[in-house]
Short mmCIF file of C-alpha atoms in Angstrom, two decimals:
data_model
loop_
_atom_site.label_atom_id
_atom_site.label_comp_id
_atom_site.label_asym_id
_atom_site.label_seq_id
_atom_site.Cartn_x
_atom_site.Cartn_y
_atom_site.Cartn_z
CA UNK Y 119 10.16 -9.18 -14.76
CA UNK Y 120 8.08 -9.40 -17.96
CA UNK Y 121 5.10 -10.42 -16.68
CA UNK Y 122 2.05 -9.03 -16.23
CA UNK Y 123 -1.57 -9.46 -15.58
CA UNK Y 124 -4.33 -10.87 -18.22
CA UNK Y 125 -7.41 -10.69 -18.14
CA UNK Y 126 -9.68 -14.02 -17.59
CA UNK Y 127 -12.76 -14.92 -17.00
CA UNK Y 128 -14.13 -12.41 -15.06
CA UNK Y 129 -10.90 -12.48 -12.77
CA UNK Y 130 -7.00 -12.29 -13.50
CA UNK Y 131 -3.99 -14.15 -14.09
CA UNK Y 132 -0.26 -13.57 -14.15
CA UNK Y 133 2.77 -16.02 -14.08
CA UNK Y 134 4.86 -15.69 -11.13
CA UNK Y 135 8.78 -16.74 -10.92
CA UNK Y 136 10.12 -17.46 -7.23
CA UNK Y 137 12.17 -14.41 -7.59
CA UNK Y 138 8.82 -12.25 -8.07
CA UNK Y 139 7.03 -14.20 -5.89
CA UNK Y 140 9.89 -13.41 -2.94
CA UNK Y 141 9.92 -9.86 -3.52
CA UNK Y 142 6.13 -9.09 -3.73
CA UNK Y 143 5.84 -10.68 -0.42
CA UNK Y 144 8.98 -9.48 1.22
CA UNK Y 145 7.49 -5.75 0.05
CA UNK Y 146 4.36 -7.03 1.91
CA UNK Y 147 5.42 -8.34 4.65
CA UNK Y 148 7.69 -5.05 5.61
CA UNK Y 149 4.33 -2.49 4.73
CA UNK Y 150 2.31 -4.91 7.05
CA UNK Y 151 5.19 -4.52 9.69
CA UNK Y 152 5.12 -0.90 9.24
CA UNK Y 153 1.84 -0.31 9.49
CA UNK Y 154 1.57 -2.32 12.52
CA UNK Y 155 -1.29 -4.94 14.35
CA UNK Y 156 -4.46 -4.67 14.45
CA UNK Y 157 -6.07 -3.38 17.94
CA UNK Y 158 -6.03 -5.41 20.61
CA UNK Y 159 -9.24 -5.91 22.89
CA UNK Y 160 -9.28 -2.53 25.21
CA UNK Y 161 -6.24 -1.17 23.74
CA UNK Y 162 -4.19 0.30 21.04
CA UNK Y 163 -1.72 -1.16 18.52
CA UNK Y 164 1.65 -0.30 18.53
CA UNK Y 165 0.85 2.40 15.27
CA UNK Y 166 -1.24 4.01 18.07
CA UNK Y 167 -4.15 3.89 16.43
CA UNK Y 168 -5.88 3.70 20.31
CA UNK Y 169 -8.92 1.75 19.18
CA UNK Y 170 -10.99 -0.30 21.00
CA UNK Y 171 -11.42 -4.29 20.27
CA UNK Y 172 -14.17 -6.26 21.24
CA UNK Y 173 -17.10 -8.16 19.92
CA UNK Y 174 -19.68 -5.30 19.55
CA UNK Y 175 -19.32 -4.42 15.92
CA UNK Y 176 -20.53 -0.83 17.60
CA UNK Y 177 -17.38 -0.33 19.62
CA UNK Y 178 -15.23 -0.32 15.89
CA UNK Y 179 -17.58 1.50 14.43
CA UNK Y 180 -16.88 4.44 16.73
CA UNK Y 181 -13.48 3.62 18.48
CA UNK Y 182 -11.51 6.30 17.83
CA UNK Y 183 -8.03 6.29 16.18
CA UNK Y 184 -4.92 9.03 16.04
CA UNK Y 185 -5.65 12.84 15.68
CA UNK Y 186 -1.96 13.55 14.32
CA UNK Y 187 -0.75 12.20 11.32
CA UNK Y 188 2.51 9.17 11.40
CA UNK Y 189 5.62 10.38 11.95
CA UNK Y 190 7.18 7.96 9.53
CA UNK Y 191 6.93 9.41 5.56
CA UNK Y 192 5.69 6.04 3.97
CA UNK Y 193 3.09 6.09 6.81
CA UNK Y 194 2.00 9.79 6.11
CA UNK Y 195 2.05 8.93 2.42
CA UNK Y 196 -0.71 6.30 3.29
CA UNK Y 197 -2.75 8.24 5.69
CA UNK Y 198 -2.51 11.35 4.54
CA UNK Y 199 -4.42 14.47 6.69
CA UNK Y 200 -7.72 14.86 4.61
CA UNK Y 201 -7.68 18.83 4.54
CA UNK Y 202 -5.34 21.30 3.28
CA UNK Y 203 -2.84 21.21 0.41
CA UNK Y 204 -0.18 18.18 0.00
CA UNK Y 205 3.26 20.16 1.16
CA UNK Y 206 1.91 23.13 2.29
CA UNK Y 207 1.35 24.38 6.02
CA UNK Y 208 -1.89 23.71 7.43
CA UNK Y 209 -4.09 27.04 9.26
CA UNK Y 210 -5.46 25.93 12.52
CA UNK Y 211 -8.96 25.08 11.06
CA UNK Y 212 -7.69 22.50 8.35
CA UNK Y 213 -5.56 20.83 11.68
CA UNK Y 214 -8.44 20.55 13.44
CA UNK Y 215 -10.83 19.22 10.87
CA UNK Y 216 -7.86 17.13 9.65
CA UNK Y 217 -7.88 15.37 13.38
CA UNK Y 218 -11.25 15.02 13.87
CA UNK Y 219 -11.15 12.94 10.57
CA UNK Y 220 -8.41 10.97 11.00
CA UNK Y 221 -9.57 10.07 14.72
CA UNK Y 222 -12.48 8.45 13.04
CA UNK Y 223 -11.29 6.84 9.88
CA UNK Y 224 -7.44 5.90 10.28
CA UNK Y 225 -8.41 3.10 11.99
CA UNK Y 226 -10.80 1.54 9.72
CA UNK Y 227 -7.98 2.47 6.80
CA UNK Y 228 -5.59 0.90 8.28
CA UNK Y 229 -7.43 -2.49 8.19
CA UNK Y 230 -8.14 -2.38 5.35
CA UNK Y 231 -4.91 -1.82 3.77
CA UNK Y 232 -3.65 -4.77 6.28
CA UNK Y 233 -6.38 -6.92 4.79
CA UNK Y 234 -5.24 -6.68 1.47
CA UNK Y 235 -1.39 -6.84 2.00
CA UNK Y 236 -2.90 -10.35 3.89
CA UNK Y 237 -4.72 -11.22 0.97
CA UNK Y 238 -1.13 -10.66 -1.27
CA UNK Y 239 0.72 -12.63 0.94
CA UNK Y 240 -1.82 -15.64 1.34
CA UNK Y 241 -2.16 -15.67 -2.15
CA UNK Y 242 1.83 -15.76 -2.93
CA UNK Y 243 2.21 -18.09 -0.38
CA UNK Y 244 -0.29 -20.54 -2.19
CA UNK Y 245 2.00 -20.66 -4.92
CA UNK Y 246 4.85 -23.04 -5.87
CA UNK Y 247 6.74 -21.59 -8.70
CA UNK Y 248 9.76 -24.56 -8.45
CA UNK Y 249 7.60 -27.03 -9.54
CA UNK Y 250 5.59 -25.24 -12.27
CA UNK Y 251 6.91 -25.74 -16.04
CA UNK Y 252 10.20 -22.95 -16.47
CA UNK Y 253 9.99 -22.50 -12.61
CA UNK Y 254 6.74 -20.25 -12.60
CA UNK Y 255 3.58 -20.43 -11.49
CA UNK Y 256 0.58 -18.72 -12.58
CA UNK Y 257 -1.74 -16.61 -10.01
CA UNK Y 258 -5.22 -16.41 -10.27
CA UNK Y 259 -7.53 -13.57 -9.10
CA UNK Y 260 -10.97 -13.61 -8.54
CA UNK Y 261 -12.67 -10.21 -9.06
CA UNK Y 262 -12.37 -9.40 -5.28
CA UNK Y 263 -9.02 -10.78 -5.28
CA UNK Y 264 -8.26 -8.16 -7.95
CA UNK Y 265 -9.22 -5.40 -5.93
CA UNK Y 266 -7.21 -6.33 -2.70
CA UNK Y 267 -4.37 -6.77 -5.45
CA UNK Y 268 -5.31 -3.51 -6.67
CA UNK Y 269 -5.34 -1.79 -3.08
CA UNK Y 270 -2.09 -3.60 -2.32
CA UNK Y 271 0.08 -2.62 -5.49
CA UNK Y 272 -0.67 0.97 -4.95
CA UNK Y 273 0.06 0.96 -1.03
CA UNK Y 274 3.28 -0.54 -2.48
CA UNK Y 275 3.82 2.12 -4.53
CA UNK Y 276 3.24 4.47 -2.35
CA UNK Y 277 5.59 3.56 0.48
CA UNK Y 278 8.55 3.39 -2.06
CA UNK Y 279 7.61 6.99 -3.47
CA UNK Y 280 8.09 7.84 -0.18
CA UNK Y 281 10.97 6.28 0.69
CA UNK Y 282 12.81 7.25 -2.66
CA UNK Y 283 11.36 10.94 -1.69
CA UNK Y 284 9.23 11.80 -5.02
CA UNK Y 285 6.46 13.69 -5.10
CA UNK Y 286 3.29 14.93 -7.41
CA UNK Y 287 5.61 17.75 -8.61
CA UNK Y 288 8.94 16.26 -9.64
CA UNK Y 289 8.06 13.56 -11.80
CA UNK Y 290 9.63 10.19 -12.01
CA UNK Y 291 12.11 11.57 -14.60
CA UNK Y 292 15.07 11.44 -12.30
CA UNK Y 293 14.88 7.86 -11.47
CA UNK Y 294 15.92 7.04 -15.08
CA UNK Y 295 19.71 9.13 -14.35
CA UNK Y 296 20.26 6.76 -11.92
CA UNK Y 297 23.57 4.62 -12.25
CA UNK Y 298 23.35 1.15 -11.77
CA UNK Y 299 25.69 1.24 -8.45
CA UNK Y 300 23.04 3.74 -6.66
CA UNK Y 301 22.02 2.67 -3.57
CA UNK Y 302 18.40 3.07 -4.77
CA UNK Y 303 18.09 1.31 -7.54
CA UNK Y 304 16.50 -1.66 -6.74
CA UNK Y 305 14.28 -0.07 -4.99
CA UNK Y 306 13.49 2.10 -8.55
CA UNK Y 307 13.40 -0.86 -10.34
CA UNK Y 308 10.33 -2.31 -7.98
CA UNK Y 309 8.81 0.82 -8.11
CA UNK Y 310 8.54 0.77 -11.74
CA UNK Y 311 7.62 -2.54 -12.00
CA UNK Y 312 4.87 -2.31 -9.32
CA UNK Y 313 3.63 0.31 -11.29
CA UNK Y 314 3.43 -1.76 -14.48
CA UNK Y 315 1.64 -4.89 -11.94
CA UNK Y 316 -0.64 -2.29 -11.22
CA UNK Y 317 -1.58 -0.98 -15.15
CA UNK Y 318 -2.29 -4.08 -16.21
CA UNK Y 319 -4.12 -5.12 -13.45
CA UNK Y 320 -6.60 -2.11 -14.12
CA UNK Y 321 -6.95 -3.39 -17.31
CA UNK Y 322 -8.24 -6.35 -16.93
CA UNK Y 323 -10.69 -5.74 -14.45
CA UNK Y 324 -12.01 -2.60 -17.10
CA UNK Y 325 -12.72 -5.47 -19.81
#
């Protein structure tokens, strides 16, 4: 997976093999699952986010989401309580500012990460890597198309931190000790390479 993004005019580009292009969108398609629907009119999704659908652009605006944070540790990674110290226990005042928060912003985060994990997928999906020359097809981002990209890659990212269980503190350092038999490893090897999507993609939208 040598790839990686280059800048264009005012956009992006990277070539794209159909074994890349299946595993970017099988990542996305299993963060979108996890994270779950968006709300349907008068009730919640099944995340529990609670909100309220409709056509009054009012009701999202102030429908109000989940006051505790998701069970699941790639969800918590991506919705993280907005007061208090990562790994440490909250005091009663951080909980409750933390809920009131999330009550009125997870929602709205959580479409937007779903929007961009859509915009990844429609964008693979546009793609036909078996007929371009040496069975790869180059992708093409549009400055807002970077940014979705951008949004998506790190959501990526995230999820597999949490999944592989690292942290701020320890480092990445241990994922290099891994044998090649581990379990884990190609979920390491994604997470590295995401990270490496995600560089270059930074760099071309800083030129």
């Amino acid at each position: 997976m040598a790839g990686y993004f280059e800048a264009t005019g005012g956009g992006a580009a990277i070539a794209l093999d159909e074994v890349e292009v299946s595993i970017l969108r099988s990542l996305a398609t299993q963060l979108l699952e996890l994270i779950g629907p968006g709300p349907a009119p008068d009730a919640g999704d099944a995340a529990g986010e609670g909100a309220k659908g409709g056509g009054d652009p009012l009701d999202a605006l102030f429908a109000e989401g989940p006051s505790e944070p998701p069970r699941d540790p790639a969800l918590a990674r991506l919705f993280p309580d907005a007061y208090g110290d990562p790994g440490r226990p909250q005091d009663s005042e951080s909980r409750r500012f933390s809920a009131e928060f999330r009550r009125f912003t997870e929602g709205e985060l959580r479409a937007r990460k779903r929007d961009d994990l859509l915009a990844m997928v429609h964008a693979l999906d546009a793609l036909d890597p078996g007929e371009a020359s040496g069975g790869a097809a180059v992708l093409t981002l549009k400055p807002e198309d970077s940014r979705q990209w951008l949004g998506a890659l790190n959501d990526l990212r995230l999820a597999i931190a949490a999944r592989l269980e690292l942290t701020d503190d320890d480092g990445t350092d241990r994922l290099f000790e891994l044998p090649d038999d581990d379990p884990n490893k190609p979920m390491v090897m994604a997470y590295f390479w995401l990270g490496g999507l995600q560089e270059s993609l930074v760099e071309t939208m800083s030129t």
